[in-house]
XYZ file of N, CA and C in Angstrom:
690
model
N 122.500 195.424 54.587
C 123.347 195.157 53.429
C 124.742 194.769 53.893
N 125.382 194.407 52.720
C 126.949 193.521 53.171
C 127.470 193.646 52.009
N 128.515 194.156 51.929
C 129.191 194.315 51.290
C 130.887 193.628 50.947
N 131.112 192.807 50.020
C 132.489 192.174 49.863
C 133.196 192.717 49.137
N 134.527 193.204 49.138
C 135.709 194.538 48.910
C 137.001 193.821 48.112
N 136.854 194.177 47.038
C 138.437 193.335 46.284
C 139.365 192.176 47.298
N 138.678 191.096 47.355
C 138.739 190.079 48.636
C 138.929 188.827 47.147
N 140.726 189.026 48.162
C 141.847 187.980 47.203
C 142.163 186.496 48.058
N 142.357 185.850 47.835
C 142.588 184.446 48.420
C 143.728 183.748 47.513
N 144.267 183.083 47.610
C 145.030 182.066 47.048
C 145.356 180.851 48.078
N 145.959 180.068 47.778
C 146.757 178.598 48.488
C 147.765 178.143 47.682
N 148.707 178.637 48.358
C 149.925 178.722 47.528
C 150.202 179.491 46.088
N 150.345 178.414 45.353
C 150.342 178.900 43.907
C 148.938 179.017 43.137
N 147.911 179.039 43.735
C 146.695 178.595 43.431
C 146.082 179.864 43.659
N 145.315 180.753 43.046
C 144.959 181.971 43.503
C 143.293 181.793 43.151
N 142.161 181.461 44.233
C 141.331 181.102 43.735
C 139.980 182.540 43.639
N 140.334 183.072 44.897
C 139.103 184.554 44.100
C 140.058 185.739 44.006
N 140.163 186.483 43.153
C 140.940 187.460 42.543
C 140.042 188.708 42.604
N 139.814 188.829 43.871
C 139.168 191.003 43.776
C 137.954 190.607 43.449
N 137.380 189.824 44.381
C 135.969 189.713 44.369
C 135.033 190.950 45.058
N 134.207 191.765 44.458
C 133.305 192.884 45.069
C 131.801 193.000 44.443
N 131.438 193.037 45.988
C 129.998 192.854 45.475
C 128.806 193.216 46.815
N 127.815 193.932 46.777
C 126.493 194.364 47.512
C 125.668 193.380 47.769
N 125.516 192.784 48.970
C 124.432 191.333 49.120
C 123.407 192.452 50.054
N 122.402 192.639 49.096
C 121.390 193.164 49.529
C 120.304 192.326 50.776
N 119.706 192.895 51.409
C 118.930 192.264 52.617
C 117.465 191.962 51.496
N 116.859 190.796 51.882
C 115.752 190.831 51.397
C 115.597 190.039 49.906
N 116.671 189.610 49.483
C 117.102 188.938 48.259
C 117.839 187.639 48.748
N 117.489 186.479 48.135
C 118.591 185.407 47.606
C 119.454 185.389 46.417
N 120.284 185.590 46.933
C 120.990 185.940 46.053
C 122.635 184.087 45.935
N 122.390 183.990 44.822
C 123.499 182.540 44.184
C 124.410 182.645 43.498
N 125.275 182.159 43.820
C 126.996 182.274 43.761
C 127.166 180.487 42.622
N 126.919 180.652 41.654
C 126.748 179.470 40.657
C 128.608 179.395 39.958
N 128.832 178.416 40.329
C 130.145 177.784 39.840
C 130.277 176.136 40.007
N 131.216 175.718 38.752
C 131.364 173.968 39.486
C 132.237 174.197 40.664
N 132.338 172.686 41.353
C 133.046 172.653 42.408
C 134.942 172.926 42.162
N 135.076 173.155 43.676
C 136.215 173.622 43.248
C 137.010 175.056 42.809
N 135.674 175.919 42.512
C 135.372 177.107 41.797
C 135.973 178.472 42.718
N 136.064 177.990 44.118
C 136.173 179.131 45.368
C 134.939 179.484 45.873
N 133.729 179.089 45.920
C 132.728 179.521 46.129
C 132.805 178.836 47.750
N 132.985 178.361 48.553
C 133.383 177.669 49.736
C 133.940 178.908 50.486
N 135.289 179.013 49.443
C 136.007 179.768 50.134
C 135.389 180.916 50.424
N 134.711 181.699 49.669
C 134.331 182.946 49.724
C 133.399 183.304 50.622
N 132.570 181.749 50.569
C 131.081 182.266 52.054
C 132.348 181.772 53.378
N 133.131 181.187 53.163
C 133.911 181.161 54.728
C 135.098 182.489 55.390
N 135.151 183.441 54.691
C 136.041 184.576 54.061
C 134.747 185.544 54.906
N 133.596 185.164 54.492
C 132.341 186.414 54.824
C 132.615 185.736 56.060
N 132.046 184.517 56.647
C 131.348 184.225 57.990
C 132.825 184.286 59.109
N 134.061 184.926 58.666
C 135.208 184.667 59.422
C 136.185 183.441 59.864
N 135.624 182.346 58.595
C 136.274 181.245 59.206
C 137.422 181.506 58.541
N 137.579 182.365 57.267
C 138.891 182.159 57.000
C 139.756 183.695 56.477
N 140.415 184.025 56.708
C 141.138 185.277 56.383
C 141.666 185.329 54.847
N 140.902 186.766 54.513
C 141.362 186.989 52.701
C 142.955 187.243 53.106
N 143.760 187.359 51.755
C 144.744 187.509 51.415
C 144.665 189.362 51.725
N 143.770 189.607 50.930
C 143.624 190.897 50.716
C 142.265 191.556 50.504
N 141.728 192.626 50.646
C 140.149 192.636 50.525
C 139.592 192.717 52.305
N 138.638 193.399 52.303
C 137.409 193.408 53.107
C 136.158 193.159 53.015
N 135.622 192.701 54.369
C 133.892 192.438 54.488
C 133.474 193.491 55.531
N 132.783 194.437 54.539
C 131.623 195.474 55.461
C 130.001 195.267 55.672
N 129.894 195.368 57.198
C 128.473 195.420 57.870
C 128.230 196.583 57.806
N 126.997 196.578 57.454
C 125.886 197.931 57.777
C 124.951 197.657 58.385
N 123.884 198.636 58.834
C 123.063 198.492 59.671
C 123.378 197.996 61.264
N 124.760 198.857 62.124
C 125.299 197.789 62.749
C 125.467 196.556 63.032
N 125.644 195.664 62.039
C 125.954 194.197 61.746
C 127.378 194.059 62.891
N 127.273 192.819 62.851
C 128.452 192.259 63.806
C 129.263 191.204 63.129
N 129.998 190.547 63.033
C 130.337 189.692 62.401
C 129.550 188.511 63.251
N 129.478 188.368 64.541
C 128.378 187.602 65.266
C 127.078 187.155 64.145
N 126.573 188.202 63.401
C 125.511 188.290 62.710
C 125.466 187.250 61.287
N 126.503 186.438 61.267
C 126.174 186.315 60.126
C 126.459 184.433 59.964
N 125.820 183.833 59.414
C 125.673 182.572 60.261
C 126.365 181.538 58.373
N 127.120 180.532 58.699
C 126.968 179.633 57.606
C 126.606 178.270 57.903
N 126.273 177.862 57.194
C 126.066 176.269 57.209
C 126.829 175.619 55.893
N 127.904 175.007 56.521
C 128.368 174.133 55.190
C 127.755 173.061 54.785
N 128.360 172.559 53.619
C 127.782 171.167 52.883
C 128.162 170.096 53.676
N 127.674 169.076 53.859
C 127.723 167.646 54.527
C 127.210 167.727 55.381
N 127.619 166.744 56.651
C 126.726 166.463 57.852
C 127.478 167.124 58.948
N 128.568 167.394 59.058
C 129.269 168.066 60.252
C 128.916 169.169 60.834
N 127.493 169.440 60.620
C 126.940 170.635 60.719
C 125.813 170.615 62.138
N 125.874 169.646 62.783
C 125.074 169.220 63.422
C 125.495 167.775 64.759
N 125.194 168.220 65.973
C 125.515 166.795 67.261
C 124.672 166.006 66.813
N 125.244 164.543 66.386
C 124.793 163.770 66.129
C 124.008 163.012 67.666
N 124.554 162.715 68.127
C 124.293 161.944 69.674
C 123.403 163.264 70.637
N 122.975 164.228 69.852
C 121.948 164.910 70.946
C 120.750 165.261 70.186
N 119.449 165.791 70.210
C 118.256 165.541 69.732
C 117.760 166.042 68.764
N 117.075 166.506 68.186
C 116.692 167.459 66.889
C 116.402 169.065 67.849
N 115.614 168.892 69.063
C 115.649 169.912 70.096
C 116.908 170.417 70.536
N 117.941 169.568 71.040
C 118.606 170.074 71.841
C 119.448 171.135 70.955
N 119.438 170.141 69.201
C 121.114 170.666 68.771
C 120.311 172.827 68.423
N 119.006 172.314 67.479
C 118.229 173.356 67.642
C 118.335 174.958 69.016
N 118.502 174.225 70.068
C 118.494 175.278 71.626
C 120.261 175.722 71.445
N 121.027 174.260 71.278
C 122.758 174.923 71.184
C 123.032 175.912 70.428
N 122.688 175.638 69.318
C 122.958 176.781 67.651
C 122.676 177.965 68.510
N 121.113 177.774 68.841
C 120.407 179.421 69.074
C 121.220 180.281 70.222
N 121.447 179.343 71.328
C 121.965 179.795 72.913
C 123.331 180.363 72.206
N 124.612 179.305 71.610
C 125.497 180.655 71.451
C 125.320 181.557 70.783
N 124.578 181.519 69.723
C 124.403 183.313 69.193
C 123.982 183.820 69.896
N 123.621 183.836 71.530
C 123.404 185.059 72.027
C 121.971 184.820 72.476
N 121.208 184.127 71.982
C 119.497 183.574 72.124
C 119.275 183.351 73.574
N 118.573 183.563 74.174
C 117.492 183.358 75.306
C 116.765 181.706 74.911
N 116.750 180.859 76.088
C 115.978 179.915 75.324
C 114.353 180.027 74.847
N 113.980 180.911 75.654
C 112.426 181.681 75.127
C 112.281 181.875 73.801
N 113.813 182.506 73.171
C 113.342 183.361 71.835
C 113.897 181.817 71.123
N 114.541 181.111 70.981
C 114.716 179.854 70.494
C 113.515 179.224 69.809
N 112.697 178.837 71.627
C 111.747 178.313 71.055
C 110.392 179.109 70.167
N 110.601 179.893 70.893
C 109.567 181.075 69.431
C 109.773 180.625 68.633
N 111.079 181.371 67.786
C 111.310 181.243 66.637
C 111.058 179.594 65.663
N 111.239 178.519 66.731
C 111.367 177.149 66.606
C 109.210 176.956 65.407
N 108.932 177.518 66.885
C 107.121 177.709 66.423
C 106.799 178.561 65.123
N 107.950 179.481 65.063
C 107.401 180.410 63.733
C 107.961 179.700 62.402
N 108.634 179.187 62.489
C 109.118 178.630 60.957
C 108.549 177.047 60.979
N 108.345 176.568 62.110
C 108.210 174.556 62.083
C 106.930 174.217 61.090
N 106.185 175.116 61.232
C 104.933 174.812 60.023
C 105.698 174.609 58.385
N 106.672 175.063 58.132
C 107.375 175.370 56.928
C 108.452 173.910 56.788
N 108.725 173.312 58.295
C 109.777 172.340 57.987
C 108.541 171.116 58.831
N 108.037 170.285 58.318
C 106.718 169.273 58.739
C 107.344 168.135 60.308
N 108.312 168.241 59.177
C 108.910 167.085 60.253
C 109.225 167.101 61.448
N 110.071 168.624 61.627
C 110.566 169.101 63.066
C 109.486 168.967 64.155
N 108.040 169.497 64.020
C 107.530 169.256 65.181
C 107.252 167.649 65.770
N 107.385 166.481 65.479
C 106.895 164.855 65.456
C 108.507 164.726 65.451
N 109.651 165.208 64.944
C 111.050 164.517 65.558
C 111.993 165.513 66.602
N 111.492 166.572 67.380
C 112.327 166.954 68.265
C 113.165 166.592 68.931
N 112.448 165.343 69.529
C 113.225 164.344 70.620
C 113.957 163.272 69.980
N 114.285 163.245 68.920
C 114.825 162.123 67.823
C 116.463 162.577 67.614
N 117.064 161.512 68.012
C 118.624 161.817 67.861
C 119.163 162.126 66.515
N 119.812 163.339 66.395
C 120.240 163.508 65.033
C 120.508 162.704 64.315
N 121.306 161.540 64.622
C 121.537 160.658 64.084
C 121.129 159.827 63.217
N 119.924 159.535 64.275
C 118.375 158.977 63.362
C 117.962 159.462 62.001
N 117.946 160.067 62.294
C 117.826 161.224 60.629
C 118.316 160.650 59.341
N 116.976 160.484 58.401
C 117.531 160.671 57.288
C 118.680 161.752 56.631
N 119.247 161.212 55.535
C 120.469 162.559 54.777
C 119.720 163.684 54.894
N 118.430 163.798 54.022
C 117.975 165.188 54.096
C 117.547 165.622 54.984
N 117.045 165.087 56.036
C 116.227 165.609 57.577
C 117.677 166.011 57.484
N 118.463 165.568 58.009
C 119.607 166.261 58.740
C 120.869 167.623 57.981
N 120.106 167.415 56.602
C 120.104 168.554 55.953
C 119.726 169.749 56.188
N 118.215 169.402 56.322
C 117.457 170.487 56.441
C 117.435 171.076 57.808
N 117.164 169.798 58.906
C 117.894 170.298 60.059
C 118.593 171.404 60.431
N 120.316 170.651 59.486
C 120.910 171.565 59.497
C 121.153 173.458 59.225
N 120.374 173.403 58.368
C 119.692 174.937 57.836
C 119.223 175.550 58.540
N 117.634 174.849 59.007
C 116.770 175.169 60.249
C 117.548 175.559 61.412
N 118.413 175.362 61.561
C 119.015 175.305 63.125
C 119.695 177.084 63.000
N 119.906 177.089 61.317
C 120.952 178.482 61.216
C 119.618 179.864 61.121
N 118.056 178.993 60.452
C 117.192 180.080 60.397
C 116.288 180.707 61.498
N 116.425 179.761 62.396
C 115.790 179.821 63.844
C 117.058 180.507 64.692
N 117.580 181.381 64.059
C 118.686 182.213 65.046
C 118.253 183.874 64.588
N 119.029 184.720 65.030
C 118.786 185.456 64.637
C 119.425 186.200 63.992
N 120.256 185.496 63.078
C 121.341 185.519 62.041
C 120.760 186.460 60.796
N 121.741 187.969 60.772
C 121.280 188.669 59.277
C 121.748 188.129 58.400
N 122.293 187.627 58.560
C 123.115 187.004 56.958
C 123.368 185.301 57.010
N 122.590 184.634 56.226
C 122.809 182.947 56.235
C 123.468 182.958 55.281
N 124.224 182.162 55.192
C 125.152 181.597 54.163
C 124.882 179.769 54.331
N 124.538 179.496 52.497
C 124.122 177.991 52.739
C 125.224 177.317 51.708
N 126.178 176.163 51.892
C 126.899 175.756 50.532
C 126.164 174.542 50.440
N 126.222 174.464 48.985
C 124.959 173.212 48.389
C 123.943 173.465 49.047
N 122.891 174.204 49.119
C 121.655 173.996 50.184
C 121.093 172.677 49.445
N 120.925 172.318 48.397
C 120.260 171.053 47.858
C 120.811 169.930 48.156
N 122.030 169.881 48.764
C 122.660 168.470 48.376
C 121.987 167.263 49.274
N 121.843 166.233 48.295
C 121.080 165.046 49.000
C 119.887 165.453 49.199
N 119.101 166.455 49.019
C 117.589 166.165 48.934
C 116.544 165.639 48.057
N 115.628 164.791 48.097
C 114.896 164.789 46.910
C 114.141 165.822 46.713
N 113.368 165.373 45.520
C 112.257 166.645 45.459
C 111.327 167.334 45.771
N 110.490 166.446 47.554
C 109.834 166.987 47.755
C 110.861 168.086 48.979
N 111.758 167.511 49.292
C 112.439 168.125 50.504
C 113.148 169.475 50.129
N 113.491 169.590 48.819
C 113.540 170.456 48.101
C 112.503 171.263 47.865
N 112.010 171.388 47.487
C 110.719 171.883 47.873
C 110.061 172.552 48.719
N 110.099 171.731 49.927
C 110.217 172.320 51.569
C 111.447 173.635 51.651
N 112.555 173.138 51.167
C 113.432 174.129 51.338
C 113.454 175.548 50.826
N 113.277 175.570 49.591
C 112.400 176.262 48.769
C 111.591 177.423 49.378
N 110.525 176.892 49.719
C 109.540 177.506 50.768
C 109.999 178.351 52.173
N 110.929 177.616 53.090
C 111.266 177.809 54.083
C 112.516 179.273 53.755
N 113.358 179.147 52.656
C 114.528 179.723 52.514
C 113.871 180.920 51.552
N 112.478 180.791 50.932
C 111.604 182.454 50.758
C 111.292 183.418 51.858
N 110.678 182.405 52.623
C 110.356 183.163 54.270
C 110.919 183.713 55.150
N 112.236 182.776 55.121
C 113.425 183.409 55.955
C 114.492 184.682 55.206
N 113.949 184.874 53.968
C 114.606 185.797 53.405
C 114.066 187.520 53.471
N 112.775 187.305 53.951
C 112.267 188.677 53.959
C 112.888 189.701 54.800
N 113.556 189.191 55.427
C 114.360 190.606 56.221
C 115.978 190.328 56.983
N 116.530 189.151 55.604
C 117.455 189.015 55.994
C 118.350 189.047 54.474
N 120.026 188.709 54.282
C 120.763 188.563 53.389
C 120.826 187.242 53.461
N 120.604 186.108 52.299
C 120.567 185.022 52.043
C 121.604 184.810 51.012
N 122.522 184.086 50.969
C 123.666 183.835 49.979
C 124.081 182.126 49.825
N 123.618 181.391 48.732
C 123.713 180.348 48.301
C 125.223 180.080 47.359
N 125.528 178.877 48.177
C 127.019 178.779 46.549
C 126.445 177.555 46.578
N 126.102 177.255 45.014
C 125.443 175.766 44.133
C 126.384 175.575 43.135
N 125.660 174.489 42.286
C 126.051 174.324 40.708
C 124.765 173.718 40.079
N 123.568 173.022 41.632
C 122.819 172.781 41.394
C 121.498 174.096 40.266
N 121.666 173.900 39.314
C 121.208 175.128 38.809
C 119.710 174.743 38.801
N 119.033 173.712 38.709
C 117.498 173.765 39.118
C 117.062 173.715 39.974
N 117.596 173.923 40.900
C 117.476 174.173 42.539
C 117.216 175.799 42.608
N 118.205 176.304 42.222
C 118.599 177.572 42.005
C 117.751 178.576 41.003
N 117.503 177.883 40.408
C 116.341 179.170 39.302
C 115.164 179.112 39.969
N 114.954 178.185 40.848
C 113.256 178.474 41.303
C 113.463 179.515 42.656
N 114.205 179.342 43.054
C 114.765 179.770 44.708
C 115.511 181.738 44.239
N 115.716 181.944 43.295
C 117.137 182.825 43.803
C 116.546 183.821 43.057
N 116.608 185.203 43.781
C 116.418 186.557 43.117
C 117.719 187.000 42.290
N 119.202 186.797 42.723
C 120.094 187.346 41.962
C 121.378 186.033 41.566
N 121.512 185.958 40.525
C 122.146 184.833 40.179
C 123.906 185.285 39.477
N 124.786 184.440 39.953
C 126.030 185.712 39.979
C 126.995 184.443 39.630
N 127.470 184.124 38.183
C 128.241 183.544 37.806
C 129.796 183.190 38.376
N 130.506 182.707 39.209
C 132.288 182.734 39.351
C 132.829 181.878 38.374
N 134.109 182.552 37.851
C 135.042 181.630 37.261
C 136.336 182.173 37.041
N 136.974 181.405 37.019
C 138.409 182.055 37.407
C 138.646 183.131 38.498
N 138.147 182.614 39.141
C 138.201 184.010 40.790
C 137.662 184.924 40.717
N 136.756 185.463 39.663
C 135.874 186.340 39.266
C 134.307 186.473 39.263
N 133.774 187.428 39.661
C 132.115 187.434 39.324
C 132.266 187.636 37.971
N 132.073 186.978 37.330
C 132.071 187.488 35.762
C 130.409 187.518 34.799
N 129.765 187.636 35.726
C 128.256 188.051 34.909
C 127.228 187.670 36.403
N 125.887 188.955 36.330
C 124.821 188.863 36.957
C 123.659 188.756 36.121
N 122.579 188.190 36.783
C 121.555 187.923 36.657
C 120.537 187.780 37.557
N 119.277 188.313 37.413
C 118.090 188.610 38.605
C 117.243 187.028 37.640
N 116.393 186.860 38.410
C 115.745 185.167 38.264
C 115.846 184.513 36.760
N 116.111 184.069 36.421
C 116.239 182.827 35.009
C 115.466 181.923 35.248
N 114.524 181.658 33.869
C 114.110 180.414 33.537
C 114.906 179.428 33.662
N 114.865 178.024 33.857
C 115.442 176.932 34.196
C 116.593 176.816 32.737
N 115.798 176.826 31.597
C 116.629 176.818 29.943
C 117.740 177.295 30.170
N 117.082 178.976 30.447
C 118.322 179.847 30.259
C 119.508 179.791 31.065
N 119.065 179.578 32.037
C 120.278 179.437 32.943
C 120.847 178.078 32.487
N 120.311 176.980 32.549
C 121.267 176.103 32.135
C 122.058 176.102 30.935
N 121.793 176.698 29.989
C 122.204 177.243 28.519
C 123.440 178.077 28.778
N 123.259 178.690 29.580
C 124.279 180.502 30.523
C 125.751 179.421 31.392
N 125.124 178.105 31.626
C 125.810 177.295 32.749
C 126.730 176.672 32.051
N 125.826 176.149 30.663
C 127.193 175.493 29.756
C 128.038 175.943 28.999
N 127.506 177.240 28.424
C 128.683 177.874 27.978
C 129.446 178.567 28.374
N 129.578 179.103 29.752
C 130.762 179.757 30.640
C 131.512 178.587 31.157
N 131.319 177.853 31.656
C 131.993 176.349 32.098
C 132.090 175.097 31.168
N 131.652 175.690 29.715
C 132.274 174.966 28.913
C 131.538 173.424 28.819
N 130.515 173.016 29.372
C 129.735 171.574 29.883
C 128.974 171.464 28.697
N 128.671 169.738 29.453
C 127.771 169.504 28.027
C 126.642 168.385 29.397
N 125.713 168.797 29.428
C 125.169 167.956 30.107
C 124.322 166.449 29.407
N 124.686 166.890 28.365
C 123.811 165.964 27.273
C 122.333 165.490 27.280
N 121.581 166.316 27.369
C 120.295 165.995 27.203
C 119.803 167.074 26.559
């Protein structure tokens, strides 16, 4: 478990999470649903140490390390373009601490779940479609031995079957770890997520354990005020 502690942020005059606290249970996906802009960025980079709260703490249990806890941001910078689908795969794993033995294990235990990885190992990141190098990117954080993933947009730029794949892969990798998504993609998100956790105005301001696709989108427009029109 992991725990986040009245954890304040601002930028300048801008105060974007205000005493955020909250239990990210092991064994759950759990989604951080806000539009962009919302602080939800900020907050998985606040957990993984890239960025220092104002005020507030992040507690490990189970002797957790801060080592332990892995993010993958949105876009492509997440990944060596000019080295292979293998190699970038062995880098991720080797600095957390990985043996290249347990690398490639782990590489064998999840690759049935991602199709592509075994037929493009040797394929320069580059090469890569948006979503290969999406998913890639993910893969590279679930083949570690990271308790806590943190994914922002895990959907972005995938279609639907790759979605899908992800889906699948990000159930499996959740059984004995803390999984924490920040979306807005909300049909991404109702099929995928055990605990669904509204932000707005720097606040958790409502939970929810799995939603129908309706409801949540119904829950989506009237806290953020949207009209998606259909």
């Amino acid at each position: 478990m992991m725990k986040v502690d009245n954890i304040t942020k601002s930028y300048g005059n801008n105060t974007v999470l205000r005493g955020i606290t909250y239990n990210f249970e092991k064994g759950n996906i759990t989604t951080i649903l806000a539009p962009n802009g919302s602080g939800k960025t900020t907050l998985l980079s606040i957990i993984s140490g890239l960025l220092i709260p104002d005020s507030g703490t992040v507690h490990f249990y189970e002797n957790w390390e801060p080592s332990d806890v892995c993010i993958v941001l949105a876009g492509e910078k997440n990944l060596y373009m000019k080295n292979t689908v293998l190699e970038n795969l062995l880098y991720f794993g080797i600095i957390r601490g990985m043996k290249k033995r347990e690398v490639t294990e782990n590489i064998e235990r999840f690759k049935d779940y991602l199709p592509f990885i075994g037929e493009a190992q040797s394929k320069l990141a580059e090469k890569l479609s948006y979503g290969q190098k999406r998913l890639l990117s993910i893969f590279s954080a679930i083949i570690t031995n990271a308790k806590c993933i943190m994914i922002d947009e895990a959907s972005e730029g995938l279609d639907m079957e790759y979605a899908n794949i992800l889906k699948i892969l990000l159930r499996k990798s959740a059984e004995d770890r803390v999984i924490i998504l920040a979306s807005h993609d909300y049909d991404f998100v109702s099929k995928v997520s055990d605990r669904l956790i509204f932000l707005k105005d720097g606040k958790f301001i409502e939970e929810h354990g799995q939603l129908p696709l309706d409801l949540l989108k119904k829950r989506y427009m009237e806290i953020f005020n949207v009209d998606f029109g259909d």
